[in-house]
């Protein structure tokens, strides 16, 4: 048995991703919420105003997290190296990722963090997460709230999840359904590579018509998210796809 990573190390592998935040004050509040719970990795997807004095003011002693925050254009870029991502939404979605409680979601994140970076993904203050953004994640979490008024302030939602993650990290409880992996989990970027490869082959064979996409691609993404593919499995599937592209070849595409 390999020894468990210390809780602090696991917490340092948790990334908080804020998608298109409108209010810099909420970015500061999120940084403060993270630092109080021992998290440090903040990624901002296309923030409307950042850096900003209001963000610094609300962060108080956590301005260092704002200074090291990564600013990216897309959620894909924020999640590229992640092994597992949890979407935060007050509203359950049709065809969305499987729904968890904050406690279950935190336990799953911590279990996946044993192997590498993982993420908590939050939406815009007004619009929340788009369906496409939700589909980039392998699980969804709703914070149980008053059904008549279930939308928390962004910073408050970040605080609750970071707190649950800290409890889970220090409790050291065995993760639910943790099975030994044959090979490490694939990253979001590797999963996206498989989906693109499959799309190209399906288009070339006529199985998929990009002019009439329907819901085929989101459904396949959902299938792969549910499967939590390992690196080796991605290589096998991509090897099969490459073989259909080049029937006599034995090589694999990278
Ligand atoms: N009006 C938006 C809510 C935005 S609140 C909507 O209906 O989706 C900003 C973000 O905080 C949300 O995108 C989500 O990530 C998080 N959040 C707020 N309340 C939440 C809840 N009850 N459960 C889970 N996440 C929540």
Coordinates of C-alpha atoms and ligand atoms in Angstrom, one line a residue:
X1 CA 0.0 0.0 0.0
X2 CA 1.3 3.4 -0.9
X3 CA 1.1 6.0 2.0
X4 CA -1.6 8.6 1.7
X5 CA -0.6 12.1 0.6
X6 CA -0.7 14.6 3.5
X7 CA -4.0 16.6 3.5
X8 CA -2.2 19.8 2.6
X9 CA -0.7 18.3 -0.5
X10 CA -4.1 17.0 -1.7
X11 CA -5.7 20.5 -1.0
X12 CA -2.9 22.1 -3.1
X13 CA -4.0 20.0 -6.1
X14 CA -7.6 21.4 -6.0
X15 CA -8.1 24.2 -8.5
X16 CA -11.0 26.6 -8.2
X17 CA -12.2 27.7 -11.6
X18 CA -14.5 30.7 -11.9
X19 CA -16.2 30.9 -15.3
X20 CA -16.8 34.5 -16.7
X21 CA -17.1 36.1 -13.2
X22 CA -18.8 39.6 -13.6
X23 CA -18.0 41.1 -10.2
X24 CA -14.4 41.5 -9.1
X25 CA -15.5 41.5 -5.5
X26 CA -16.6 37.9 -5.8
X27 CA -13.2 36.9 -7.2
X28 CA -11.6 38.4 -4.1
X29 CA -14.2 36.7 -1.8
X30 CA -13.4 33.4 -3.6
X31 CA -9.7 33.8 -3.0
X32 CA -10.3 34.5 0.7
X33 CA -12.6 31.5 1.0
X34 CA -9.9 29.3 -0.7
X35 CA -7.0 30.4 1.4
X36 CA -8.9 30.0 4.7
X37 CA -9.4 26.3 3.7
X38 CA -5.9 25.7 2.5
X39 CA -6.5 25.9 -1.3
X40 CA -4.3 28.1 -3.5
X41 CA -4.8 27.3 -7.2
X42 CA -7.3 29.9 -8.7
X43 CA -8.1 30.0 -12.4
X44 CA -10.3 32.7 -14.0
X45 CA -12.0 32.1 -17.3
X46 CA -12.5 35.4 -19.2
X47 CA -13.2 37.6 -16.1
X48 CA -15.0 40.8 -16.9
X49 CA -12.8 43.0 -14.7
X50 CA -9.5 41.7 -13.3
X51 CA -7.2 42.7 -11.7
X52 CA -9.3 45.2 -9.8
X53 CA -9.1 47.1 -6.5
X54 CA -12.4 45.6 -5.4
X55 CA -11.0 42.1 -5.8
X56 CA -8.0 43.0 -3.7
X57 CA -10.2 44.6 -1.0
X58 CA -12.4 41.6 -0.7
X59 CA -9.5 39.1 -0.6
X60 CA -7.8 40.9 2.3
X61 CA -5.0 38.6 3.3
X62 CA -5.5 36.4 0.3
X63 CA -4.2 38.8 -2.4
X64 CA -1.3 36.4 -3.1
X65 CA -3.9 34.0 -4.6
X66 CA -5.1 36.8 -6.9
X67 CA -1.5 37.6 -7.9
X68 CA -0.8 34.0 -8.9
X69 CA -4.3 33.3 -10.4
X70 CA -4.2 32.1 -14.0
X71 CA -6.4 33.9 -16.5
X72 CA -7.5 31.9 -19.5
X73 CA -9.9 32.3 -22.3
X74 CA -11.8 29.0 -22.1
X75 CA -12.8 26.4 -19.6
X76 CA -11.0 23.8 -21.7
X77 CA -7.7 25.7 -21.1
X78 CA -8.4 25.9 -17.3
X79 CA -9.1 22.2 -17.1
X80 CA -6.5 20.9 -19.6
X81 CA -4.3 19.0 -17.1
X82 CA -7.1 18.0 -14.7
X83 CA -8.1 14.4 -14.0
X84 CA -11.5 15.2 -12.6
X85 CA -13.8 18.2 -12.5
X86 CA -16.9 19.0 -10.5
X87 CA -19.5 21.5 -11.8
X88 CA -21.3 23.6 -9.3
X89 CA -24.9 24.4 -10.2
X90 CA -28.1 25.2 -8.3
X91 CA -30.1 23.8 -11.2
X92 CA -29.9 20.1 -12.3
X93 CA -29.5 19.8 -16.1
X94 CA -30.9 17.5 -18.8
X95 CA -28.1 15.2 -19.9
X96 CA -25.8 16.8 -17.3
X97 CA -23.1 15.0 -15.3
X98 CA -24.2 12.7 -12.4
X99 CA -25.4 14.8 -9.4
X100 CA -23.7 14.6 -6.0
X101 CA -24.1 16.3 -2.6
X102 CA -21.3 18.7 -1.7
X103 CA -19.9 16.0 0.7
X104 CA -19.9 13.2 -1.9
X105 CA -18.4 15.6 -4.5
X106 CA -15.6 16.6 -2.1
X107 CA -14.8 13.0 -1.3
X108 CA -14.6 12.1 -5.0
X109 CA -12.4 15.1 -5.8
X110 CA -10.0 14.3 -3.0
X111 CA -9.8 10.7 -4.1
X112 CA -8.9 11.8 -7.7
X113 CA -6.5 14.3 -6.3
X114 CA -4.3 11.5 -5.1
X115 CA -3.2 11.2 -8.7
X116 CA -3.0 14.8 -9.9
X117 CA -4.8 18.1 -10.3
X118 CA -8.6 18.3 -10.0
X119 CA -11.1 21.2 -10.2
X120 CA -14.2 22.8 -8.8
X121 CA -16.0 24.8 -11.5
X122 CA -18.3 27.7 -10.7
X123 CA -20.5 29.7 -13.0
X124 CA -21.2 33.4 -13.8
X125 CA -23.3 35.3 -11.2
X126 CA -26.2 35.9 -13.5
X127 CA -26.2 33.0 -16.0
X128 CA -24.5 30.2 -14.0
X129 CA -22.7 27.6 -16.0
X130 CA -23.7 26.9 -19.6
X131 CA -24.7 23.3 -20.6
X132 CA -21.4 23.1 -22.6
X133 CA -19.4 24.0 -19.5
X134 CA -21.3 21.5 -17.4
X135 CA -20.4 18.8 -19.9
X136 CA -16.7 19.4 -19.4
X137 CA -17.1 18.0 -15.9
X138 CA -17.4 14.4 -14.6
X139 CA -19.8 15.2 -11.7
X140 CA -22.2 18.0 -10.7
X141 CA -22.8 19.3 -7.2
X142 CA -25.8 21.2 -6.0
X143 CA -25.7 22.8 -2.5
X144 CA -29.0 21.9 -0.8
X145 CA -30.8 25.2 -0.3
X146 CA -34.2 26.8 0.0
X147 CA -36.0 25.6 -3.2
X148 CA -37.7 29.0 -3.4
X149 CA -34.3 30.8 -3.3
X150 CA -31.5 28.4 -4.1
X151 CA -28.9 30.6 -5.7
X152 CA -26.0 31.4 -3.3
X153 CA -23.5 34.2 -3.7
X154 CA -20.6 33.0 -5.8
X155 CA -18.1 33.5 -2.9
X156 CA -20.4 31.8 -0.5
X157 CA -20.7 28.7 -2.8
X158 CA -16.9 28.6 -3.1
X159 CA -16.6 28.7 0.7
X160 CA -18.9 25.8 1.2
X161 CA -17.1 23.6 -1.3
X162 CA -13.7 24.5 0.0
X163 CA -14.8 23.7 3.5
X164 CA -16.2 20.3 2.5
X165 CA -12.9 19.5 0.7
X166 CA -10.9 20.5 3.8
X167 CA -13.1 18.2 6.0
X168 CA -12.7 15.4 3.5
X169 CA -8.9 15.9 3.2
X170 CA -8.4 15.8 7.0
X171 CA -10.9 13.1 7.7
X172 CA -8.8 10.8 5.5
X173 CA -12.0 8.8 4.9
X174 CA -11.6 6.2 2.2
X175 CA -13.0 7.5 -1.0
X176 CA -16.3 6.0 -2.2
X177 CA -15.8 3.3 -4.9
X178 CA -12.1 3.7 -5.0
X179 CA -10.7 0.9 -7.2
X180 CA -7.1 0.5 -8.1
X181 CA -6.5 1.9 -11.6
X182 CA -4.6 -0.1 -14.2
X183 CA -3.1 3.1 -15.5
X184 CA -3.5 6.8 -14.4
X185 CA -6.7 8.7 -15.3
X186 CA -6.6 10.6 -18.6
X187 CA -6.5 14.4 -18.4
X188 CA -9.3 16.6 -19.8
X189 CA -7.0 17.4 -22.8
X190 CA -6.5 13.7 -23.6
X191 CA -10.2 13.1 -23.4
X192 CA -10.8 16.0 -25.7
X193 CA -8.2 14.5 -28.1
X194 CA -10.2 11.3 -28.2
X195 CA -13.4 13.1 -28.9
X196 CA -11.9 15.1 -31.7
X197 CA -10.4 12.0 -33.2
X198 CA -13.7 10.2 -33.0
X199 CA -15.5 13.1 -34.6
X200 CA -13.1 13.1 -37.5
X201 CA -13.5 9.4 -38.1
X202 CA -17.3 9.5 -37.7
X203 CA -17.4 12.4 -40.2
X204 CA -15.1 10.6 -42.7
X205 CA -17.2 7.4 -42.5
X206 CA -20.4 9.3 -42.9
X207 CA -21.8 8.2 -39.6
X208 CA -21.8 11.8 -38.4
X209 CA -22.9 14.8 -40.4
X210 CA -21.5 18.0 -39.0
X211 CA -24.3 19.9 -40.8
X212 CA -26.8 18.0 -38.7
X213 CA -25.0 17.4 -35.4
X214 CA -28.0 16.6 -33.2
X215 CA -26.8 15.7 -29.7
X216 CA -24.4 13.0 -30.7
X217 CA -21.2 14.7 -29.5
X218 CA -22.6 15.8 -26.1
X219 CA -23.9 12.3 -25.6
X220 CA -20.5 10.8 -26.4
X221 CA -18.8 13.3 -24.1
X222 CA -21.2 12.3 -21.4
X223 CA -20.4 8.6 -22.0
X224 CA -16.6 9.2 -21.7
X225 CA -17.1 11.4 -18.6
X226 CA -19.0 8.6 -17.0
X227 CA -16.4 6.0 -17.9
X228 CA -13.5 8.1 -16.4
X229 CA -11.1 6.8 -19.0
X230 CA -7.5 5.9 -18.2
X231 CA -4.6 7.0 -20.3
X232 CA -4.1 3.5 -21.6
X233 CA -7.8 3.2 -22.6
X234 CA -7.5 6.4 -24.6
X235 CA -4.5 5.0 -26.4
X236 CA -6.4 1.8 -27.2
X237 CA -9.4 3.6 -28.5
X238 CA -7.3 6.1 -30.5
X239 CA -5.3 3.2 -31.9
X240 CA -8.5 1.6 -33.1
X241 CA -9.6 4.8 -34.7
X242 CA -6.2 5.3 -36.4
X243 CA -6.4 1.7 -37.7
X244 CA -9.7 2.5 -39.4
X245 CA -8.2 5.6 -41.0
X246 CA -5.2 3.5 -42.3
X247 CA -6.2 -0.1 -42.5
X248 CA -2.8 -1.6 -43.1
X249 CA -0.8 0.5 -40.6
X250 CA 0.1 -0.7 -37.2
X251 CA 1.2 2.7 -35.8
X252 CA -0.7 4.7 -33.2
X253 CA -1.5 8.4 -33.4
X254 CA -0.3 10.6 -30.6
Ligands
LIG1 N1 -28.5 32.5 -11.5 C1 -27.5 31.5 -11.6 C2 -26.8 31.3 -10.3 C3 -25.5 31.9 -10.3 S1 -24.7 31.9 -8.8 C4 -28.1 30.2 -12.0 O1 -29.3 30.1 -11.9 O2 -27.4 29.2 -12.4 C5 -23.0 31.8 -9.3 C6 -22.5 30.4 -9.1 O3 -22.4 29.9 -7.8 C7 -23.2 29.3 -9.8 O4 -23.0 29.2 -11.2 C8 -22.7 28.0 -9.1 O5 -21.5 27.6 -9.6 C9 -22.6 28.5 -7.7 N2 -23.8 28.3 -6.9 C10 -24.7 29.2 -6.4 N3 -25.7 28.6 -5.7 C11 -25.5 27.2 -5.8 C12 -26.1 26.1 -5.3 N4 -27.2 26.1 -4.6 N5 -25.5 24.9 -5.6 C13 -24.4 24.8 -6.3 N6 -23.8 25.8 -6.8 C14 -24.3 27.1 -6.5

